[in-house]
PDB file of C-alpha atoms in Angstrom:
ATOM      1  CA  UNK A 258     161.731 255.668 117.175  1.00  0.00           C
ATOM      2  CA  UNK A 259     160.095 258.528 119.804  1.00  0.00           C
ATOM      3  CA  UNK A 260     158.062 259.668 116.374  1.00  0.00           C
ATOM      4  CA  UNK A 261     156.050 256.254 116.268  1.00  0.00           C
ATOM      5  CA  UNK A 262     155.035 256.794 120.308  1.00  0.00           C
ATOM      6  CA  UNK A 263     151.092 256.870 120.671  1.00  0.00           C
ATOM      7  CA  UNK A 264     150.059 260.372 121.419  1.00  0.00           C
ATOM      8  CA  UNK A 265     148.013 260.077 124.413  1.00  0.00           C
ATOM      9  CA  UNK A 266     144.399 262.336 124.942  1.00  0.00           C
ATOM     10  CA  UNK A 267     143.600 263.853 127.836  1.00  0.00           C
ATOM     11  CA  UNK A 268     141.482 266.199 129.565  1.00  0.00           C
ATOM     12  CA  UNK A 269     142.377 269.803 129.541  1.00  0.00           C
ATOM     13  CA  UNK A 270     141.368 272.392 132.087  1.00  0.00           C
ATOM     14  CA  UNK A 271     142.225 275.597 129.769  1.00  0.00           C
ATOM     15  CA  UNK A 272     143.363 278.488 131.521  1.00  0.00           C
ATOM     16  CA  UNK A 273     140.481 281.116 132.547  1.00  0.00           C
ATOM     17  CA  UNK A 274     142.929 284.341 131.903  1.00  0.00           C
ATOM     18  CA  UNK A 275     145.922 285.136 129.845  1.00  0.00           C
ATOM     19  CA  UNK A 276     147.462 281.245 129.835  1.00  0.00           C
ATOM     20  CA  UNK A 277     151.428 281.878 130.813  1.00  0.00           C
ATOM     21  CA  UNK A 278     151.543 278.567 133.519  1.00  0.00           C
ATOM     22  CA  UNK A 279     150.679 274.537 132.609  1.00  0.00           C
ATOM     23  CA  UNK A 280     149.829 271.946 135.454  1.00  0.00           C
ATOM     24  CA  UNK A 281     150.828 268.294 134.039  1.00  0.00           C
ATOM     25  CA  UNK A 282     149.018 265.910 137.001  1.00  0.00           C
ATOM     26  CA  UNK A 283     148.711 262.493 136.118  1.00  0.00           C
ATOM     27  CA  UNK A 284     146.247 260.047 137.493  1.00  0.00           C
ATOM     28  CA  UNK A 285     146.663 256.732 138.958  1.00  0.00           C
ATOM     29  CA  UNK A 286     145.766 253.018 138.269  1.00  0.00           C
ATOM     30  CA  UNK A 287     142.513 252.274 137.090  1.00  0.00           C
ATOM     31  CA  UNK A 288     141.642 256.022 136.692  1.00  0.00           C
ATOM     32  CA  UNK A 289     141.496 258.783 133.878  1.00  0.00           C
ATOM     33  CA  UNK A 290     142.183 262.354 133.878  1.00  0.00           C
ATOM     34  CA  UNK A 291     138.120 263.283 134.376  1.00  0.00           C
ATOM     35  CA  UNK A 292     138.859 261.378 137.882  1.00  0.00           C
ATOM     36  CA  UNK A 293     141.498 264.500 138.819  1.00  0.00           C
ATOM     37  CA  UNK A 294     139.620 267.350 136.245  1.00  0.00           C
ATOM     38  CA  UNK A 295     137.075 269.152 138.815  1.00  0.00           C
ATOM     39  CA  UNK A 296     140.095 269.527 141.367  1.00  0.00           C
ATOM     40  CA  UNK A 297     141.782 271.106 138.210  1.00  0.00           C
ATOM     41  CA  UNK A 298     138.104 273.038 138.108  1.00  0.00           C
ATOM     42  CA  UNK A 299     138.686 274.149 141.785  1.00  0.00           C
ATOM     43  CA  UNK A 300     142.189 274.855 141.259  1.00  0.00           C
ATOM     44  CA  UNK A 301     141.526 276.881 138.144  1.00  0.00           C
ATOM     45  CA  UNK A 302     139.229 279.476 140.165  1.00  0.00           C
ATOM     46  CA  UNK A 303     142.053 280.809 142.370  1.00  0.00           C
ATOM     47  CA  UNK A 304     144.971 280.207 139.588  1.00  0.00           C
ATOM     48  CA  UNK A 305     142.950 281.559 135.940  1.00  0.00           C
ATOM     49  CA  UNK A 306     145.749 282.044 134.652  1.00  0.00           C
ATOM     50  CA  UNK A 307     146.947 277.881 134.975  1.00  0.00           C
ATOM     51  CA  UNK A 308     146.171 276.145 132.261  1.00  0.00           C
ATOM     52  CA  UNK A 309     145.867 271.706 133.633  1.00  0.00           C
ATOM     53  CA  UNK A 310     146.271 268.938 131.372  1.00  0.00           C
ATOM     54  CA  UNK A 311     145.344 265.400 132.930  1.00  0.00           C
ATOM     55  CA  UNK A 312     146.337 262.534 130.644  1.00  0.00           C
ATOM     56  CA  UNK A 313     144.356 259.305 130.049  1.00  0.00           C
ATOM     57  CA  UNK A 314     146.954 256.235 130.676  1.00  0.00           C
ATOM     58  CA  UNK A 315     146.634 253.642 128.323  1.00  0.00           C
ATOM     59  CA  UNK A 316     144.848 250.146 128.864  1.00  0.00           C
ATOM     60  CA  UNK A 317     147.819 247.851 129.701  1.00  0.00           C
ATOM     61  CA  UNK A 318     147.800 243.826 131.154  1.00  0.00           C
ATOM     62  CA  UNK A 319     148.384 244.804 135.557  1.00  0.00           C
ATOM     63  CA  UNK A 320     150.051 241.896 136.697  1.00  0.00           C
ATOM     64  CA  UNK A 321     148.409 243.153 139.941  1.00  0.00           C
ATOM     65  CA  UNK A 322     144.964 242.618 138.429  1.00  0.00           C
ATOM     66  CA  UNK A 323     145.656 239.194 137.173  1.00  0.00           C
ATOM     67  CA  UNK A 324     146.847 239.791 133.997  1.00  0.00           C
ATOM     68  CA  UNK A 325     143.443 241.835 132.682  1.00  0.00           C
ATOM     69  CA  UNK A 326     144.017 245.241 130.947  1.00  0.00           C
ATOM     70  CA  UNK A 327     143.362 248.470 132.734  1.00  0.00           C
ATOM     71  CA  UNK A 328     144.254 252.155 132.810  1.00  0.00           C
ATOM     72  CA  UNK A 329     148.224 251.921 134.355  1.00  0.00           C
ATOM     73  CA  UNK A 330     151.419 253.822 133.672  1.00  0.00           C
ATOM     74  CA  UNK A 331     153.178 250.332 133.752  1.00  0.00           C
ATOM     75  CA  UNK A 332     152.550 246.804 134.937  1.00  0.00           C
ATOM     76  CA  UNK A 333     152.540 246.356 138.901  1.00  0.00           C
ATOM     77  CA  UNK A 334     153.793 243.450 140.479  1.00  0.00           C
ATOM     78  CA  UNK A 335     152.062 243.301 143.879  1.00  0.00           C
ATOM     79  CA  UNK A 336     151.392 246.350 146.680  1.00  0.00           C
ATOM     80  CA  UNK A 337     153.879 244.885 148.891  1.00  0.00           C
ATOM     81  CA  UNK A 338     156.833 245.141 146.432  1.00  0.00           C
ATOM     82  CA  UNK A 339     155.403 248.658 144.637  1.00  0.00           C
ATOM     83  CA  UNK A 340     159.092 250.238 145.543  1.00  0.00           C
ATOM     84  CA  UNK A 341     161.127 247.829 144.250  1.00  0.00           C
ATOM     85  CA  UNK A 342     159.727 245.749 141.924  1.00  0.00           C
ATOM     86  CA  UNK A 343     159.517 247.617 139.487  1.00  0.00           C
ATOM     87  CA  UNK A 344     158.910 247.822 135.429  1.00  0.00           C
ATOM     88  CA  UNK A 345     161.457 250.098 134.453  1.00  0.00           C
ATOM     89  CA  UNK A 346     160.373 249.224 130.732  1.00  0.00           C
ATOM     90  CA  UNK A 347     156.882 250.356 130.810  1.00  0.00           C
ATOM     91  CA  UNK A 348     157.547 253.826 133.287  1.00  0.00           C
ATOM     92  CA  UNK A 349     160.123 254.777 130.285  1.00  0.00           C
ATOM     93  CA  UNK A 350     158.093 254.014 127.613  1.00  0.00           C
ATOM     94  CA  UNK A 351     155.283 256.082 129.842  1.00  0.00           C
ATOM     95  CA  UNK A 352     157.725 259.020 129.948  1.00  0.00           C
ATOM     96  CA  UNK A 353     158.492 259.164 126.094  1.00  0.00           C
ATOM     97  CA  UNK A 354     155.055 259.947 125.940  1.00  0.00           C
ATOM     98  CA  UNK A 355     154.497 262.462 129.244  1.00  0.00           C
ATOM     99  CA  UNK A 356     157.439 264.422 127.711  1.00  0.00           C
ATOM    100  CA  UNK A 357     155.306 264.936 124.044  1.00  0.00           C
ATOM    101  CA  UNK A 358     153.008 266.924 126.317  1.00  0.00           C
ATOM    102  CA  UNK A 359     155.439 268.892 127.760  1.00  0.00           C
ATOM    103  CA  UNK A 360     157.295 269.372 124.188  1.00  0.00           C
ATOM    104  CA  UNK A 361     154.417 270.426 123.036  1.00  0.00           C
ATOM    105  CA  UNK A 362     153.218 273.299 125.819  1.00  0.00           C
ATOM    106  CA  UNK A 363     157.264 274.384 125.204  1.00  0.00           C
ATOM    107  CA  UNK A 364     157.247 274.751 121.719  1.00  0.00           C
ATOM    108  CA  UNK A 365     153.870 274.716 120.306  1.00  0.00           C
ATOM    109  CA  UNK A 366     151.832 276.859 122.841  1.00  0.00           C
ATOM    110  CA  UNK A 367     154.759 278.852 124.171  1.00  0.00           C
ATOM    111  CA  UNK A 368     154.737 277.795 127.734  1.00  0.00           C
ATOM    112  CA  UNK A 369     158.506 277.998 129.255  1.00  0.00           C
ATOM    113  CA  UNK A 370     159.985 274.745 131.376  1.00  0.00           C
ATOM    114  CA  UNK A 371     160.075 277.913 134.170  1.00  0.00           C
ATOM    115  CA  UNK A 372     156.573 277.691 134.001  1.00  0.00           C
ATOM    116  CA  UNK A 373     155.655 273.819 134.292  1.00  0.00           C
ATOM    117  CA  UNK A 374     155.043 272.015 137.435  1.00  0.00           C
ATOM    118  CA  UNK A 375     154.508 268.216 136.538  1.00  0.00           C
ATOM    119  CA  UNK A 376     153.422 265.360 139.185  1.00  0.00           C
ATOM    120  CA  UNK A 377     150.701 262.786 140.290  1.00  0.00           C
ATOM    121  CA  UNK A 378     148.806 261.421 143.044  1.00  0.00           C
ATOM    122  CA  UNK A 379     149.480 257.536 143.364  1.00  0.00           C
ATOM    123  CA  UNK A 380     151.314 255.788 140.105  1.00  0.00           C
ATOM    124  CA  UNK A 381     151.065 259.124 138.297  1.00  0.00           C
ATOM    125  CA  UNK A 382     153.232 260.628 140.835  1.00  0.00           C
ATOM    126  CA  UNK A 383     155.759 258.061 140.211  1.00  0.00           C
ATOM    127  CA  UNK A 384     155.855 259.262 136.278  1.00  0.00           C
ATOM    128  CA  UNK A 385     155.299 263.198 137.510  1.00  0.00           C
ATOM    129  CA  UNK A 386     159.004 262.184 139.653  1.00  0.00           C
ATOM    130  CA  UNK A 387     160.225 259.994 136.966  1.00  0.00           C
ATOM    131  CA  UNK A 388     159.843 262.620 134.206  1.00  0.00           C
ATOM    132  CA  UNK A 389     160.464 265.716 136.496  1.00  0.00           C
ATOM    133  CA  UNK A 390     163.579 264.485 137.897  1.00  0.00           C
ATOM    134  CA  UNK A 391     164.815 262.939 134.346  1.00  0.00           C
ATOM    135  CA  UNK A 392     163.819 266.095 132.185  1.00  0.00           C
ATOM    136  CA  UNK A 393     167.112 268.827 130.884  1.00  0.00           C
ATOM    137  CA  UNK A 394     163.907 271.139 131.243  1.00  0.00           C
ATOM    138  CA  UNK A 395     164.015 272.946 133.923  1.00  0.00           C
ATOM    139  CA  UNK A 396     160.583 273.096 135.978  1.00  0.00           C
ATOM    140  CA  UNK A 397     158.467 275.741 138.635  1.00  0.00           C
ATOM    141  CA  UNK A 398     157.781 272.270 140.545  1.00  0.00           C
ATOM    142  CA  UNK A 399     157.075 269.193 141.280  1.00  0.00           C
ATOM    143  CA  UNK A 400     154.027 267.362 142.615  1.00  0.00           C
ATOM    144  CA  UNK A 401     154.318 263.755 144.036  1.00  0.00           C
ATOM    145  CA  UNK A 402     150.725 262.641 146.106  1.00  0.00           C
ATOM    146  CA  UNK A 403     150.697 259.529 147.731  1.00  0.00           C
ATOM    147  CA  UNK A 404     153.469 257.941 146.012  1.00  0.00           C
ATOM    148  CA  UNK A 405     157.191 256.042 145.842  1.00  0.00           C
ATOM    149  CA  UNK A 406     160.317 258.003 144.493  1.00  0.00           C
ATOM    150  CA  UNK A 407     160.670 254.957 141.136  1.00  0.00           C
ATOM    151  CA  UNK A 408     163.808 253.087 140.323  1.00  0.00           C
ATOM    152  CA  UNK A 409     164.901 254.095 143.818  1.00  0.00           C
ATOM    153  CA  UNK A 410     168.380 252.351 143.017  1.00  0.00           C
ATOM    154  CA  UNK A 411     169.104 254.493 140.554  1.00  0.00           C
ATOM    155  CA  UNK A 412     166.756 257.943 140.152  1.00  0.00           C
ATOM    156  CA  UNK A 413     169.516 259.627 142.098  1.00  0.00           C
ATOM    157  CA  UNK A 414     171.898 259.111 138.849  1.00  0.00           C
ATOM    158  CA  UNK A 415     169.877 259.371 136.181  1.00  0.00           C
ATOM    159  CA  UNK A 416     168.800 262.671 137.447  1.00  0.00           C
ATOM    160  CA  UNK A 417     169.613 265.423 135.765  1.00  0.00           C
ATOM    161  CA  UNK A 418     171.596 269.001 136.899  1.00  0.00           C
ATOM    162  CA  UNK A 419     168.108 271.077 135.678  1.00  0.00           C
ATOM    163  CA  UNK A 420     166.111 270.255 138.374  1.00  0.00           C
ATOM    164  CA  UNK A 421     167.710 269.071 141.669  1.00  0.00           C
ATOM    165  CA  UNK A 422     167.373 272.490 143.231  1.00  0.00           C
ATOM    166  CA  UNK A 423     163.084 272.451 141.829  1.00  0.00           C
ATOM    167  CA  UNK A 424     160.407 272.559 144.659  1.00  0.00           C
ATOM    168  CA  UNK A 425     159.214 269.460 145.387  1.00  0.00           C
ATOM    169  CA  UNK A 426     155.379 269.334 147.511  1.00  0.00           C
ATOM    170  CA  UNK A 427     155.273 265.909 148.675  1.00  0.00           C
ATOM    171  CA  UNK A 428     151.801 265.160 150.456  1.00  0.00           C
ATOM    172  CA  UNK A 429     150.573 261.740 151.770  1.00  0.00           C
ATOM    173  CA  UNK A 430     147.973 260.522 154.229  1.00  0.00           C
ATOM    174  CA  UNK A 431     149.538 258.303 157.597  1.00  0.00           C
ATOM    175  CA  UNK A 432     146.587 255.034 157.020  1.00  0.00           C
ATOM    176  CA  UNK A 433     147.764 254.548 153.478  1.00  0.00           C
ATOM    177  CA  UNK A 434     147.689 250.901 152.938  1.00  0.00           C
ATOM    178  CA  UNK A 435     147.496 251.113 148.966  1.00  0.00           C
ATOM    179  CA  UNK A 436     151.166 253.306 148.907  1.00  0.00           C
ATOM    180  CA  UNK A 437     152.539 252.689 152.518  1.00  0.00           C
ATOM    181  CA  UNK A 438     152.923 256.381 153.658  1.00  0.00           C
ATOM    182  CA  UNK A 439     156.937 254.593 154.790  1.00  0.00           C
ATOM    183  CA  UNK A 440     157.144 254.419 151.486  1.00  0.00           C
ATOM    184  CA  UNK A 441     156.406 258.018 151.024  1.00  0.00           C
ATOM    185  CA  UNK A 442     158.699 259.157 154.008  1.00  0.00           C
ATOM    186  CA  UNK A 443     161.333 256.256 152.673  1.00  0.00           C
ATOM    187  CA  UNK A 444     161.303 258.428 149.162  1.00  0.00           C
ATOM    188  CA  UNK A 445     161.437 261.558 150.875  1.00  0.00           C
ATOM    189  CA  UNK A 446     164.693 261.301 152.867  1.00  0.00           C
ATOM    190  CA  UNK A 447     166.542 259.611 149.528  1.00  0.00           C
ATOM    191  CA  UNK A 448     165.537 262.774 147.903  1.00  0.00           C
ATOM    192  CA  UNK A 449     166.862 265.046 151.402  1.00  0.00           C
ATOM    193  CA  UNK A 450     169.707 263.094 151.637  1.00  0.00           C
ATOM    194  CA  UNK A 451     170.917 264.164 148.261  1.00  0.00           C
ATOM    195  CA  UNK A 452     169.892 268.033 148.280  1.00  0.00           C
ATOM    196  CA  UNK A 453     166.839 267.558 146.446  1.00  0.00           C
ATOM    197  CA  UNK A 454     164.067 270.609 147.804  1.00  0.00           C
ATOM    198  CA  UNK A 455     161.188 268.133 149.186  1.00  0.00           C
ATOM    199  CA  UNK A 456     158.376 269.765 151.030  1.00  0.00           C
ATOM    200  CA  UNK A 457     156.774 266.832 153.159  1.00  0.00           C
ATOM    201  CA  UNK A 458     153.454 267.197 154.721  1.00  0.00           C
ATOM    202  CA  UNK A 459     151.392 264.468 156.457  1.00  0.00           C
ATOM    203  CA  UNK A 460     147.761 264.429 156.264  1.00  0.00           C
ATOM    204  CA  UNK A 461     146.887 262.274 160.081  1.00  0.00           C
ATOM    205  CA  UNK A 462     144.289 259.461 159.491  1.00  0.00           C
ATOM    206  CA  UNK A 463     144.395 259.888 155.753  1.00  0.00           C
ATOM    207  CA  UNK A 464     144.236 256.380 153.664  1.00  0.00           C
ATOM    208  CA  UNK A 465     144.932 255.875 149.763  1.00  0.00           C
ATOM    209  CA  UNK A 466     143.652 259.857 148.073  1.00  0.00           C
ATOM    210  CA  UNK A 467     143.364 263.481 149.361  1.00  0.00           C
ATOM    211  CA  UNK A 468     141.944 265.687 151.308  1.00  0.00           C
ATOM    212  CA  UNK A 469     140.311 269.888 151.447  1.00  0.00           C
ATOM    213  CA  UNK A 470     143.584 270.348 153.281  1.00  0.00           C
ATOM    214  CA  UNK A 471     146.061 268.334 151.232  1.00  0.00           C
ATOM    215  CA  UNK A 472     144.753 270.555 148.138  1.00  0.00           C
ATOM    216  CA  UNK A 473     144.811 273.526 150.061  1.00  0.00           C
ATOM    217  CA  UNK A 474     148.522 273.244 150.657  1.00  0.00           C
ATOM    218  CA  UNK A 475     149.156 272.057 146.887  1.00  0.00           C
ATOM    219  CA  UNK A 476     146.994 275.595 146.110  1.00  0.00           C
ATOM    220  CA  UNK A 477     149.817 277.417 147.761  1.00  0.00           C
ATOM    221  CA  UNK A 478     152.355 275.362 146.075  1.00  0.00           C
ATOM    222  CA  UNK A 479     151.109 276.600 142.646  1.00  0.00           C
ATOM    223  CA  UNK A 480     150.947 280.156 143.873  1.00  0.00           C
ATOM    224  CA  UNK A 481     154.368 280.449 144.420  1.00  0.00           C
ATOM    225  CA  UNK A 482     155.768 278.361 142.339  1.00  0.00           C
ATOM    226  CA  UNK A 483     153.588 279.546 139.010  1.00  0.00           C
ATOM    227  CA  UNK A 484     152.273 283.285 140.514  1.00  0.00           C
ATOM    228  CA  UNK A 485     150.121 285.574 138.327  1.00  0.00           C
ATOM    229  CA  UNK A 486     153.311 287.316 137.288  1.00  0.00           C
ATOM    230  CA  UNK A 487     156.421 284.820 136.504  1.00  0.00           C
ATOM    231  CA  UNK A 488     159.005 285.716 139.011  1.00  0.00           C
ATOM    232  CA  UNK A 489     162.000 287.935 137.897  1.00  0.00           C
TER     233      UNK A 489
END
């Protein structure tokens, strides 16, 4: 069935030096890869060896949007139950599509999974966590910005051994009224309880978005996890 899965389109910022690492960053609800592409360009100036891939979500009906279609990785029923009432089937379908991008990087572009960082913002961070924690590939790192843990009652059991020690950068604004800050805190606590390597950063007075300090912290995380020369 995987062969019939629609291939995602992506906005790509190519490495400007020898390509030796890749970041796959997944956008949030109603956005597109273009929304985060400028961040890839900014980070790319400091990480010339890194290729940035920003996949575009397909348009699907979203209950939160009165059933009207919009770019979305899975259905969202309501913000008040965003961390509990989750569209598992939609999440798993999108995970398969993201895995196609990962396999292409590994098998066709010869980038080892250990030189790939995956993650995203909001709904995209949920997909990054789901893909990163459950894949058999061992990634260099996982990014979660303003997100929450998917399928929290079963995700720990779904997690592969490959990424149980993979560093996770988690940034969240304490004034977030969309994906509430407490959802992020609870998600991080669950991961830490199960011995995952989460680095949690709180951004004061930040709503549902990013800020220059978070991007600087993200840059430092990428410099650590996918440096110019692969770690010995």
